[in-house]
C-alpha angles and dihedrals in degrees: 000000000000127000094264093053087053091052089049091054090052099045118128099221125204114244102179139058117258116239128156092356099308142082115256138171121248111275089242092049091231122141140188133206125251113201140200102247092209097063105004093242116151110249099184145336111243131191114274098217130197138184092298090061090045089055091050094049094046091048090052091049093047094050091050092048096049092046091062092225088134107004093056096046119116108263089242090059091052088047091055093052095046091048089054090049089053089051091051091051090056092043087059096037097129094047092049094043093051092045091050093047093046093050101039104030091240117149107264092225090059090049092050097045103032120010102046098038091047090049090056092044092052094052092044093049095053092044091051092048098054100076092046098060121095133204120226143246114216121221109261140150117286088259095071145036118214113196120193108202137171121224130186112269094226123236115023122195115205120195112193137204126232100234099073103013100170098035095048089048088055091049088058106035096038096070094027094056094038091058092051104260130137116233140210112198127200110191120200111276090239094055113030105128103086093046090059092047091049090054089054091051090050090060090049089052092054105265102148120246112272095026093094120031129172124198126181134209146085126325098247092046099045112008096051095048088050091051092049097040114126093210098052108098099191137010128202122193139180117190143071124356091234092058092043090057089054091054089055089053092049090052092051091047094050130029101328090251116187112264128200116187132190105183145160131337143193097189121192133212114206124204111195121207092260095052111137134212099023092189091059091048091050090053091051094046094048088059091043093061107023100041112106088013089290089291092136127110094220095046110137095239091160120058115187111193128187112244091248093063102024101098095042091049095051090052092047093048092052090054090055095064098041093102100027103143116227128188146071110021090219092062105097091217094056114111096182126028128182126308111260100257146355090255092055093044089055091051093050095045091046093055091046089054090050089055091054093046093049093054107262114146117243107224094178138345118009096157146061125275098211131300111005094332115118122196118242102265130205122190121191130193091036114172127208090244093062124100092232089060094051110029126073106245098181092201140092093291128117132179124206118210127190120233124195094206140013090249090054089052090056092048091050092048091053094046094098139088088236131078110175106122144343139186127215129194121196137135092218112088092196091053089047091057095045098046097040086063091051093057111095098220137112094233126028121189116202116208088344138060106245143159090193118240140273092289095055124075116249126205143098148259126237115358092354099074148014139179105007148339139273119229130023126052086297088074090067091064097072092052096052138063120226113230132184116211111195117196120192106212093193095064 
């Protein structure tokens, strides 16, 4: 047993929802199991909430917001509290990393080195930014002053995905709390533990009771009531495009709440004919698709390679995964743990089988490795008509497609309903500028796979995004209302 398995055995796991600063059971008393996807063991029984719990959480958030206990604080005071929360996250980094790995199947080393530190960094960054942003004065005649100010929207509902539970929570609550809102968070039912623990740490940091609430349960029982709630002012969601569309419907059918959606992707990496250092590109692209078991919305699951570099690239990519260690997510040497659930494993394996049936060539992988672990899989000779070219697999599966020209590569990359991210490799800086603008994606990495960083806005075109952006100062916009205050100086 390694040190992280020992920590896992000693974890004090949350067993209640978090409303008004305290753990509580669901009003119905019902629970559901959350399991370790590596071995199927039950980790904890969590409250299976419904609309009554949503009402209670929203009421708590509304009361806190209207009281001004957080919303009326000086921005510097909110900054101080959020900075302390970031410090507490790092003080508990091993506990949070092990809890995240245990619940989600994510490699513990990734959680320790990426997910938890970036969670703290995100919350700290938004807290630090808030007292450095200024409102505006519009140009008017000398007889009036027109102030353009931003005010917190009120109660924000955040519905989270299961692939990056802590980090996506930070992407939502960082700007929402920094701008003075109260929040109600629904984590994914498969990965709820760290959201509850983070709410507890927020209270310890000084976030007042009621300002941050976390409720657990299934989408139809909790997510839909949040989307339809008449006292939720804004909703932010990361997840599938199908669910995102439903949240738009719920908003239209209720109080027209603001909705910000970060949804699916089928991101492409393009290798132009002049791409250099194919081995380096293969190393980058192996990480871009196989990291986090491919459970990443920006993963470059389509690689479109010019005919001049196609064969060399396929060979180089295969070499990259020859020693990719699979296994227990609590082993620090594991690079890929299990997929998050049996349902998701079935989806991934089904799409892999469709790729085989439709004539794509399996270069490596193409099957499970025991339990919910799926081998890193490379398909070659993938055609645009195939399901694995068009459908989001969200697993460790990549397809390589041959392009005759650079322009054909761009056309193939854009031939999708999604537009979240793309990657482009070329030795010609002029071509890089021109073609990066032709790619219909919210983030384009040139000669590197990248999602940007905390200072750059993140979101997608087409069916990948709607209503705003995560990260950067731009993320503050969807959690505030723009108001004009006109003062007549002649009165």
